[in-house]
XYZ file of C-alpha atoms in Angstrom:
604
model
C 1.967 -40.310 2.961
C -0.137 -42.112 0.381
C -3.385 -40.671 -0.932
C -5.335 -43.431 0.837
C -3.833 -42.498 4.214
C -4.376 -38.779 3.785
C -8.047 -39.390 2.962
C -8.551 -41.443 6.131
C -10.475 -39.589 8.884
C -8.244 -39.312 11.987
C -11.033 -39.567 14.573
C -11.932 -43.269 14.140
C -8.243 -44.244 13.837
C -7.383 -42.506 17.109
C -10.371 -44.169 18.790
C -8.808 -47.528 17.950
C -5.543 -46.321 19.495
C -7.450 -45.322 22.639
C -8.782 -48.865 22.951
C -5.261 -50.263 22.551
C -3.981 -47.939 25.305
C -6.508 -49.507 27.668
C -5.614 -53.079 26.668
C -1.808 -52.958 26.573
C 0.671 -52.652 29.473
C 0.905 -49.155 30.937
C 4.285 -48.202 29.459
C 3.450 -49.626 26.036
C 0.020 -47.970 25.983
C 1.347 -44.529 26.867
C 4.169 -44.861 24.329
C 1.551 -45.762 21.736
C -0.458 -42.651 22.663
C 2.585 -40.397 22.306
C 3.489 -41.961 18.960
C -0.071 -41.769 17.609
C -0.328 -38.090 18.580
C 2.965 -37.408 16.814
C 1.715 -39.145 13.678
C -1.472 -37.048 13.901
C 0.673 -33.891 13.883
C 2.571 -35.087 10.817
C -0.691 -36.039 9.105
C -2.277 -32.646 9.803
C 0.826 -30.883 8.484
C 1.077 -32.871 5.239
C -2.544 -33.623 4.294
C -3.407 -31.477 1.267
C -5.934 -28.676 1.612
C -9.259 -29.639 0.117
C -8.910 -33.344 0.946
C -12.299 -34.748 1.761
C -14.104 -38.052 2.139
C -17.751 -38.155 1.126
C -20.087 -40.770 2.528
C -23.678 -41.409 3.497
C -24.459 -41.074 7.189
C -27.906 -42.056 8.505
C -29.209 -41.752 4.957
C -27.887 -38.212 4.427
C -24.935 -36.911 2.425
C -21.959 -36.471 4.745
C -18.300 -35.517 4.556
C -16.330 -37.454 7.170
C -13.106 -35.604 6.360
C -12.712 -31.998 5.295
C -9.328 -30.281 5.351
C -8.982 -26.516 5.199
C -6.698 -24.062 6.989
C -8.992 -23.863 10.012
C -9.227 -27.618 10.567
C -5.512 -28.031 9.819
C -4.559 -25.567 12.561
C -6.848 -27.349 15.020
C -5.400 -30.730 14.099
C -1.823 -29.514 14.514
C -2.304 -28.105 18.001
C -4.516 -31.002 19.139
C -1.796 -33.423 18.075
C 1.004 -31.409 19.715
C -0.763 -31.183 23.053
C -1.729 -34.856 22.753
C 1.945 -35.834 22.681
C 2.739 -33.734 25.737
C -0.394 -34.609 27.734
C 0.068 -38.369 27.317
C 3.713 -38.065 28.387
C 2.653 -35.992 31.400
C -0.020 -38.586 32.238
C 2.561 -41.352 32.288
C 4.933 -39.293 34.448
C 2.089 -38.405 36.837
C 1.115 -42.047 37.436
C -2.201 -41.921 35.602
C -3.812 -45.322 35.097
C -3.959 -46.768 31.598
C -7.760 -46.720 31.553
C -7.757 -43.001 32.455
C -5.350 -42.206 29.630
C -7.484 -44.337 27.310
C -10.543 -42.237 28.192
C -8.462 -39.097 27.688
C -7.212 -40.283 24.300
C -10.732 -41.154 23.182
C -11.564 -37.539 24.068
C -8.693 -36.431 21.806
C -9.972 -38.716 19.051
C -13.538 -37.398 19.134
C -12.233 -33.827 19.085
C -10.260 -34.648 15.926
C -13.435 -36.104 14.447
C -15.362 -32.903 15.164
C -12.856 -30.421 13.720
C -12.256 -32.435 10.545
C -15.965 -32.990 9.842
C -17.293 -31.522 6.622
C -20.961 -31.399 7.571
C -23.083 -30.533 10.579
C -24.362 -34.047 11.166
C -20.871 -35.542 11.437
C -19.716 -32.654 13.606
C -22.694 -33.162 15.922
C -22.007 -36.896 16.148
C -18.434 -36.327 17.355
C -19.540 -33.326 19.439
C -21.787 -35.588 21.487
C -19.115 -38.293 21.694
C -16.782 -35.614 23.094
C -19.278 -35.012 25.900
C -19.449 -38.745 26.624
C -15.691 -39.380 26.589
C -14.863 -36.291 28.685
C -17.545 -37.238 31.232
C -16.031 -40.722 31.537
C -12.630 -39.105 32.026
C -14.006 -37.030 34.906
C -15.965 -39.897 36.468
C -12.994 -42.225 36.438
C -11.440 -40.317 39.363
C -14.541 -41.029 41.478
C -15.182 -39.145 44.734
C -16.210 -35.504 44.266
C -15.598 -35.859 40.539
C -18.750 -37.988 40.154
C -21.212 -35.226 41.085
C -19.247 -32.643 39.107
C -19.189 -34.994 36.117
C -22.939 -35.528 36.365
C -23.607 -31.769 36.245
C -21.075 -31.499 33.416
C -22.915 -34.189 31.454
C -26.312 -32.558 32.017
C -25.174 -29.149 30.789
C -23.375 -30.528 27.756
C -26.374 -32.706 26.979
C -28.516 -29.573 27.018
C -26.043 -27.701 24.828
C -25.845 -30.546 22.341
C -29.638 -30.747 22.177
C -29.905 -27.043 21.365
C -27.209 -27.356 18.721
C -29.040 -30.327 17.195
C -32.236 -28.256 17.010
C -30.279 -25.474 15.289
C -28.794 -27.921 12.792
C -32.242 -29.333 11.991
C -33.581 -25.821 11.456
C -30.651 -25.104 9.172
C -31.372 -28.312 7.235
C -34.996 -27.285 6.740
C -33.848 -23.971 5.265
C -30.979 -25.279 3.122
C -31.907 -28.892 2.403
C -28.434 -30.186 3.315
C -26.188 -30.758 6.313
C -23.022 -30.040 4.296
C -20.714 -27.094 4.944
C -20.551 -24.513 2.188
C -16.825 -25.174 1.684
C -17.227 -28.798 0.526
C -18.330 -30.015 -2.915
C -22.117 -29.980 -3.181
C -22.473 -27.686 -0.187
C -24.977 -24.805 0.034
C -24.271 -21.356 -1.377
C -24.201 -19.639 2.016
C -22.020 -20.709 4.923
C -23.015 -20.917 8.555
C -26.310 -21.421 10.354
C -29.269 -19.532 8.895
C -30.381 -16.404 10.749
C -33.311 -16.427 13.139
C -34.191 -19.169 15.594
C -31.584 -21.676 14.300
C -28.797 -19.121 14.763
C -29.997 -18.273 18.276
C -30.160 -21.958 19.223
C -26.692 -22.558 17.791
C -25.226 -19.623 19.701
C -26.618 -20.852 23.021
C -25.848 -24.529 22.355
C -22.242 -23.801 21.400
C -22.177 -21.175 24.141
C -22.383 -23.963 26.714
C -19.130 -25.455 25.394
C -17.256 -22.146 25.220
C -18.497 -20.885 28.590
C -20.864 -18.008 27.830
C -21.550 -15.961 30.959
C -24.346 -17.751 32.819
C -23.594 -21.041 31.051
C -20.018 -21.299 32.320
C -20.242 -22.693 35.851
C -19.457 -26.253 34.721
C -15.882 -25.096 33.979
C -14.674 -24.182 37.495
C -16.956 -26.859 38.948
C -15.513 -29.744 36.910
C -11.898 -29.130 35.930
C -10.411 -28.993 39.473
C -11.999 -32.335 40.449
C -10.315 -35.160 38.509
C -6.727 -36.434 38.369
C -4.115 -33.749 37.642
C -3.324 -35.305 34.254
C -7.010 -35.409 33.312
C -7.227 -31.648 33.867
C -4.523 -31.104 31.238
C -6.696 -32.831 28.638
C -9.937 -31.221 29.803
C -8.584 -27.667 29.595
C -7.885 -28.087 25.887
C -10.498 -29.770 23.766
C -14.105 -28.901 24.680
C -13.829 -25.114 24.726
C -11.517 -24.887 21.690
C -13.688 -27.201 19.627
C -16.513 -24.895 20.700
C -14.645 -21.892 19.263
C -14.191 -23.832 16.022
C -17.910 -24.672 15.996
C -18.786 -21.026 16.626
C -16.767 -20.012 13.568
C -18.511 -22.642 11.425
C -21.905 -21.394 12.636
C -21.076 -17.681 12.292
C -18.332 -17.311 9.664
C -19.248 -13.656 9.137
C -19.365 -12.895 12.859
C -22.126 -11.367 14.952
C -22.096 -8.270 17.126
C -23.754 -10.006 20.096
C -21.178 -12.800 20.027
C -18.355 -10.255 19.893
C -19.601 -8.432 22.987
C -20.253 -11.703 24.793
C -16.591 -12.510 24.189
C -15.548 -9.180 25.681
C -17.756 -9.786 28.698
C -16.292 -13.272 29.159
C -12.761 -11.824 29.132
C -13.599 -9.491 32.024
C -15.921 -11.823 33.959
C -13.567 -14.804 33.881
C -10.518 -12.757 34.898
C -12.464 -11.137 37.754
C -13.701 -14.407 39.205
C -10.273 -15.983 38.744
C -8.863 -13.229 40.960
C -11.256 -14.290 43.738
C -10.067 -17.918 43.779
C -7.596 -19.645 46.093
C -7.957 -23.122 44.588
C -5.258 -23.248 41.886
C -7.120 -25.294 39.304
C -10.343 -23.373 39.936
C -8.453 -20.124 39.237
C -7.086 -21.603 36.019
C -10.555 -22.807 35.020
C -12.027 -19.320 35.247
C -9.178 -18.126 33.072
C -10.201 -20.623 30.415
C -13.478 -18.717 30.190
C -11.631 -15.401 30.114
C -9.178 -16.433 27.393
C -11.849 -18.151 25.300
C -13.653 -14.811 25.524
C -10.884 -13.280 23.378
C -11.362 -16.029 20.792
C -15.141 -15.598 20.769
C -14.704 -11.845 20.392
C -12.441 -12.463 17.396
C -15.006 -14.777 15.794
C -17.813 -12.320 16.529
C -15.996 -9.348 15.001
C -16.059 -11.332 11.770
C -13.145 -9.735 9.895
C -10.272 -11.724 8.418
C -7.882 -10.037 10.862
C -9.922 -10.821 13.962
C -10.694 -14.397 12.956
C -7.024 -15.054 12.238
C -6.367 -13.673 15.726
C -9.057 -15.913 17.221
C -7.456 -19.064 15.815
C -3.963 -17.852 16.649
C -5.196 -17.505 20.217
C -6.730 -20.996 20.096
C -3.302 -22.339 19.167
C -1.395 -20.321 21.755
C -3.920 -20.788 24.545
C -3.750 -24.566 24.291
C 0.005 -24.353 24.840
C 0.161 -21.992 27.810
C -3.031 -23.240 29.467
C -1.852 -26.826 29.218
C 1.456 -25.713 30.740
C -0.315 -23.885 33.579
C -2.370 -26.951 34.444
C 0.784 -29.066 34.341
C 2.597 -26.753 36.772
C -0.405 -26.679 39.117
C -0.603 -30.452 38.801
C 3.030 -30.875 39.809
C 2.382 -28.763 42.918
C -0.590 -30.968 43.819
C 1.426 -34.090 42.973
C 4.270 -33.090 45.293
C 2.383 -31.377 48.144
C -1.157 -32.764 48.009
C -2.450 -29.205 48.395
C -4.873 -27.416 46.053
C -5.204 -24.095 47.901
C -2.772 -21.207 47.508
C -3.345 -20.398 51.181
C -1.560 -23.631 52.161
C 1.477 -23.082 49.936
C 4.342 -20.626 49.715
C 8.028 -20.270 48.863
C 8.034 -23.260 46.500
C 10.392 -21.574 44.028
C 13.339 -22.535 46.258
C 12.535 -26.260 46.108
C 10.806 -26.383 42.711
C 12.811 -24.150 40.346
C 11.833 -26.082 37.188
C 8.130 -25.839 37.992
C 8.458 -22.186 38.991
C 10.275 -21.380 35.744
C 7.665 -23.176 33.643
C 4.892 -21.364 35.507
C 6.550 -17.976 34.919
C 6.760 -18.567 31.163
C 3.140 -19.752 31.040
C 1.917 -16.825 33.169
C 3.714 -14.244 31.001
C 2.273 -15.980 27.930
C -1.350 -15.970 29.076
C -1.042 -12.376 30.284
C 0.271 -11.256 26.889
C 3.694 -9.919 27.885
C 6.023 -9.046 24.957
C 8.217 -11.930 23.881
C 5.635 -14.632 24.594
C 2.987 -16.195 22.379
C -0.054 -14.641 24.087
C 1.274 -11.180 23.220
C 1.067 -12.059 19.526
C -2.438 -13.511 19.336
C -4.064 -11.154 21.840
C -2.584 -8.260 19.921
C -4.192 -9.402 16.677
C -7.642 -9.655 18.280
C -7.350 -6.310 20.067
C -6.197 -4.721 16.815
C -9.239 -6.199 15.072
C -11.525 -4.794 17.777
C -10.119 -1.331 17.087
C -9.728 -1.260 13.307
C -12.429 -3.623 12.014
C -15.291 -3.261 14.533
C -17.626 -0.353 15.392
C -16.865 1.885 18.374
C -19.911 0.573 20.206
C -22.052 2.259 22.860
C -19.317 3.078 25.423
C -16.090 4.217 23.754
C -13.510 5.749 26.079
C -11.287 8.246 24.305
C -9.686 6.472 21.365
C -10.579 3.023 22.749
C -13.643 1.299 21.318
C -16.083 -0.449 23.646
C -14.992 -3.987 22.828
C -11.357 -2.953 22.791
C -11.321 -1.612 26.344
C -13.191 -4.698 27.557
C -10.409 -6.869 26.157
C -7.740 -4.613 27.660
C -9.485 -4.691 31.031
C -9.496 -8.480 30.854
C -5.748 -8.289 30.225
C -5.188 -6.291 33.421
C -7.235 -8.830 35.381
C -5.146 -11.628 33.892
C -1.906 -10.045 35.072
C -3.400 -9.549 38.538
C -4.553 -13.190 38.760
C -1.209 -14.693 37.834
C 0.781 -12.313 39.976
C -1.424 -13.586 42.812
C -0.882 -17.237 41.829
C 2.885 -16.877 41.530
C 3.229 -14.755 44.658
C 1.398 -17.130 46.999
C 2.598 -20.405 45.460
C 6.246 -19.696 44.746
C 7.556 -16.559 46.426
C 5.608 -15.510 49.528
C 6.316 -17.264 52.813
C 7.439 -20.873 52.981
C 5.924 -24.337 52.741
C 6.053 -26.492 55.838
C 7.479 -29.730 54.518
C 10.032 -31.283 52.185
C 9.136 -30.826 48.538
C 10.742 -32.238 45.429
C 10.545 -30.673 41.994
C 8.851 -32.190 38.956
C 10.090 -35.624 37.958
C 11.927 -36.210 34.694
C 8.867 -36.945 32.555
C 6.932 -33.984 33.924
C 9.940 -31.705 33.388
C 10.337 -32.823 29.774
C 6.631 -32.233 29.076
C 6.620 -28.794 30.695
C 9.943 -27.793 29.151
C 8.796 -28.669 25.629
C 5.641 -26.560 25.927
C 7.545 -23.672 27.571
C 9.924 -23.586 24.591
C 6.958 -23.424 22.211
C 5.382 -20.576 24.209
C 8.543 -18.534 23.677
C 9.130 -19.680 20.097
C 5.647 -18.703 18.920
C 6.121 -15.359 20.651
C 9.271 -14.388 18.745
C 9.064 -16.252 15.419
C 6.828 -13.593 13.873
C 7.428 -10.700 11.469
C 8.827 -7.502 13.060
C 10.326 -9.504 15.936
C 14.053 -9.285 16.709
C 14.515 -12.699 15.015
C 12.541 -11.851 11.876
C 15.700 -11.266 9.852
C 17.137 -14.726 10.529
C 14.003 -16.906 10.764
C 11.404 -17.095 7.936
C 7.979 -15.884 9.042
C 6.181 -18.972 7.747
C 8.146 -21.120 10.198
C 6.293 -19.570 13.119
C 2.669 -18.989 13.996
C 1.824 -16.746 11.033
C 2.632 -19.553 8.625
C -0.311 -21.680 9.790
C -2.999 -19.032 10.280
C -6.076 -19.233 8.026
C -5.523 -15.627 6.865
C -2.257 -13.816 6.189
C -2.409 -10.900 8.626
C 0.643 -9.295 7.005
C -0.967 -8.943 3.553
C -2.956 -5.858 2.540
C -4.789 -8.000 -0.003
C -6.129 -10.306 2.720
C -6.813 -8.283 5.870
C -8.381 -4.892 6.393
C -5.497 -3.663 8.526
C -2.009 -5.180 8.296
C -0.853 -6.353 11.690
C 2.676 -5.757 12.963
C 3.471 -7.413 16.260
C 6.541 -5.647 17.603
C 5.712 -1.996 17.181
C 6.378 0.673 19.776
C 2.645 1.062 20.484
C 2.115 -2.663 21.016
C 5.170 -2.940 23.257
C 4.010 -0.009 25.377
C 0.539 -1.546 25.601
C 1.908 -4.910 26.753
C 4.167 -3.373 29.404
C 1.454 -0.946 30.554
C -0.978 -3.813 31.164
C 1.676 -5.553 33.246
C 2.342 -2.441 35.329
C -1.378 -1.827 35.882
C -1.801 -5.480 36.857
C 1.021 -5.195 39.396
C -0.463 -2.015 40.863
C -3.931 -3.562 40.910
C -2.706 -6.624 42.794
C -0.847 -4.471 45.322
C -4.008 -2.456 45.989
C -6.327 -5.467 46.252
C -3.955 -7.956 47.926
C -5.233 -7.395 51.464
C -8.990 -7.522 50.752
C -8.525 -10.490 48.419
C -6.704 -12.415 51.169
C -9.799 -12.177 53.350
C -12.173 -13.565 50.751
C -13.703 -16.981 51.145
C -15.426 -18.756 48.288
C -17.299 -16.231 46.152
C -20.629 -17.633 44.893
C -21.216 -17.929 41.171
C -24.389 -18.498 39.169
C -24.384 -22.195 40.045
C -25.206 -21.252 43.649
C -28.547 -20.094 42.249
C -29.397 -22.645 39.596
C -28.107 -25.756 41.371
C -30.661 -25.400 44.237
C -33.306 -24.170 41.789
C -32.852 -27.228 39.592
C -32.710 -29.563 42.611
C -35.820 -28.260 44.366
C -37.635 -27.628 41.104
C -36.993 -31.198 39.977
C -37.985 -32.563 43.370
C -41.191 -30.475 43.311
C -41.978 -31.733 39.819
C -41.400 -35.354 40.830
C -43.498 -34.986 43.997
C -46.236 -33.162 42.090
C -46.419 -35.820 39.391
C -46.342 -38.596 42.000
C -49.103 -37.033 44.108
C -51.223 -36.346 41.030
C -50.851 -39.974 39.979
C -51.793 -41.098 43.504
C -54.881 -38.842 43.513
C -56.000 -40.120 40.119
C -55.374 -43.689 41.301
C -57.518 -43.168 44.431
C -60.312 -41.629 42.383
C -60.297 -44.455 39.852
C -60.216 -47.120 42.575
C -63.070 -45.402 44.442
C -65.168 -45.067 41.303
C -64.524 -48.675 40.364
C -65.436 -49.898 43.869
C -68.648 -47.859 43.883
C -69.600 -49.152 40.437
C -69.039 -52.760 41.439
C -71.136 -52.320 44.601
C -73.943 -50.665 42.660
C -74.039 -53.417 40.071
C -73.836 -56.284 42.562
C -76.213 -54.855 45.255
C -78.320 -51.897 43.965
C -80.558 -51.696 47.130
C -77.564 -51.460 49.467
C -76.098 -48.751 47.248
C -79.385 -46.743 47.486
C -79.456 -47.074 51.300
C -75.811 -45.974 51.480
C -76.489 -42.933 49.305
C -79.467 -41.942 51.452
C -77.443 -42.271 54.614
C -74.704 -40.122 53.104
C -77.265 -37.478 52.122
C -78.626 -37.366 55.701
C -75.156 -37.028 57.159
C -74.172 -34.331 54.671
C -77.411 -32.363 55.228
C -76.748 -32.439 59.007
C -73.228 -31.209 58.479
C -74.528 -28.528 56.109
C -77.020 -27.217 58.734
C -74.269 -27.052 61.348
C -71.943 -25.158 59.008
C -74.744 -22.705 58.102
C -75.537 -21.962 61.775
C -71.824 -21.478 62.577
C -71.379 -19.128 59.605
C -74.343 -16.970 60.658
C -73.030 -16.747 64.224
C -69.556 -15.634 63.040
C -71.109 -13.086 60.679
C -73.289 -11.562 63.428
C -70.282 -11.361 65.761
C -68.151 -9.580 63.143
C -70.989 -7.151 62.389
C -71.214 -6.286 66.057
C -67.469 -5.702 66.410
C -67.250 -3.480 63.327
C -70.398 -1.375 63.587
C -71.582 -1.370 67.178
């Protein structure tokens, strides 16, 4: 590629492609989206590190393009999933306008992760909220209300992040990142109120506990192909933003990540709606990434971004398999399915690979990236307030989340594919869906075995696999605090032990879980609170305005009467005084009578 092309920001270019997808025939538009995503992958792979494009934005110094190993990794995986998701959209009969909205969402995400300053990142961050909301709304029906709540929460999060960025500007005098020419000496958001605002604002996007309910509320609502896009970009761009804000980590963020891992897996276990279950597991898996960022070591942050990469693959594959089930059966609930493996072997096989990947079973990509983060929580993070034996506090939280993950996907697979039978004729995924799922399934396995210390390490160079694109070399003593080796006896035992505990846990909880209805989440509290609180505020303001209006009208009327007919006004005042004095005497007599009666009852 020429120097001019490599210095061209991908976000605006991909936005143009999104417009063309909407304007061209359906087949041509989707082919254009696949091709553009492929070119974006090639661009992210070949663009030289340090490439940047300086500009002036709203009168401030800005860097519209900044390439480092973090943004490169994000660009690679965003482009890869873009290829697959557009192909899946075409195969799943998505309308051109829906795919155009989805591709504009991809484009704005590219713009955010390749920004070199906070102002540009915020600009694309807010455009992401707009484009993803349009993607949700396009499906209409129940998706409209969910999209409205989604937009409100992301508007709030973006506002808090903007306040944090302004506070950071006041302290540093620039919006630039520290890694670009002319940037400040210290990276990240300054400590204090700006850092707190940034954590909460970005926390909306990544699904902090208490700020997460938009995830399971929104992602099951739209078209099945839209869910594949939605599960990828917002939360992972949030992880990227969290790293930019806290490049040295923060203990509170680390423990929030551990809590998210457990909370999300627990609530996923309660779900019967397939896409709602998967949505809670986005929160759980993003919790591992947030924990890695919060730990702050080179090892843990490499693990966090390795998990970003891997999660996008297996989570996209899980949403595709669930989408095929919905596409073929029209059913969302696991309670209405069963025995689909006989009629849908391709979908069942893809689901099995994705489930083993997200659960972190040896041989699959989740085993690699989860292992790095868990290793970082043990070797590069304090023991914390509740260590258990040799396991540090954060470490056992992450392991507990792993057990919950196994339990959730054993439940999903058992009820959807193996238990009972489905009443009706079902066909497997069509050709386009099968190609999309098969490609991602291959990558889930490839990135699980193409690592040092794997059985294939002797025949495949390590830099071909996942470790070759990580921002830190986790195999180098000069780079990380503790060299990570994936396929050791301890790690293999850990991975198998989590699977066994998950199987036992599901067997023990299967019966009570089958009796559960919908378990309320925090939105069952704040949705009514916001509704009635807003209604009370509106009514209060309206009634106050009406009272002030009546008072002003009465005063004006009285003034006009006084000016135009002073004698009549005096007579009217006198009459009012007589009436009021009569009423006053009556009230006084009644009060005395009640007082005497009470005195008699109490003391006589």
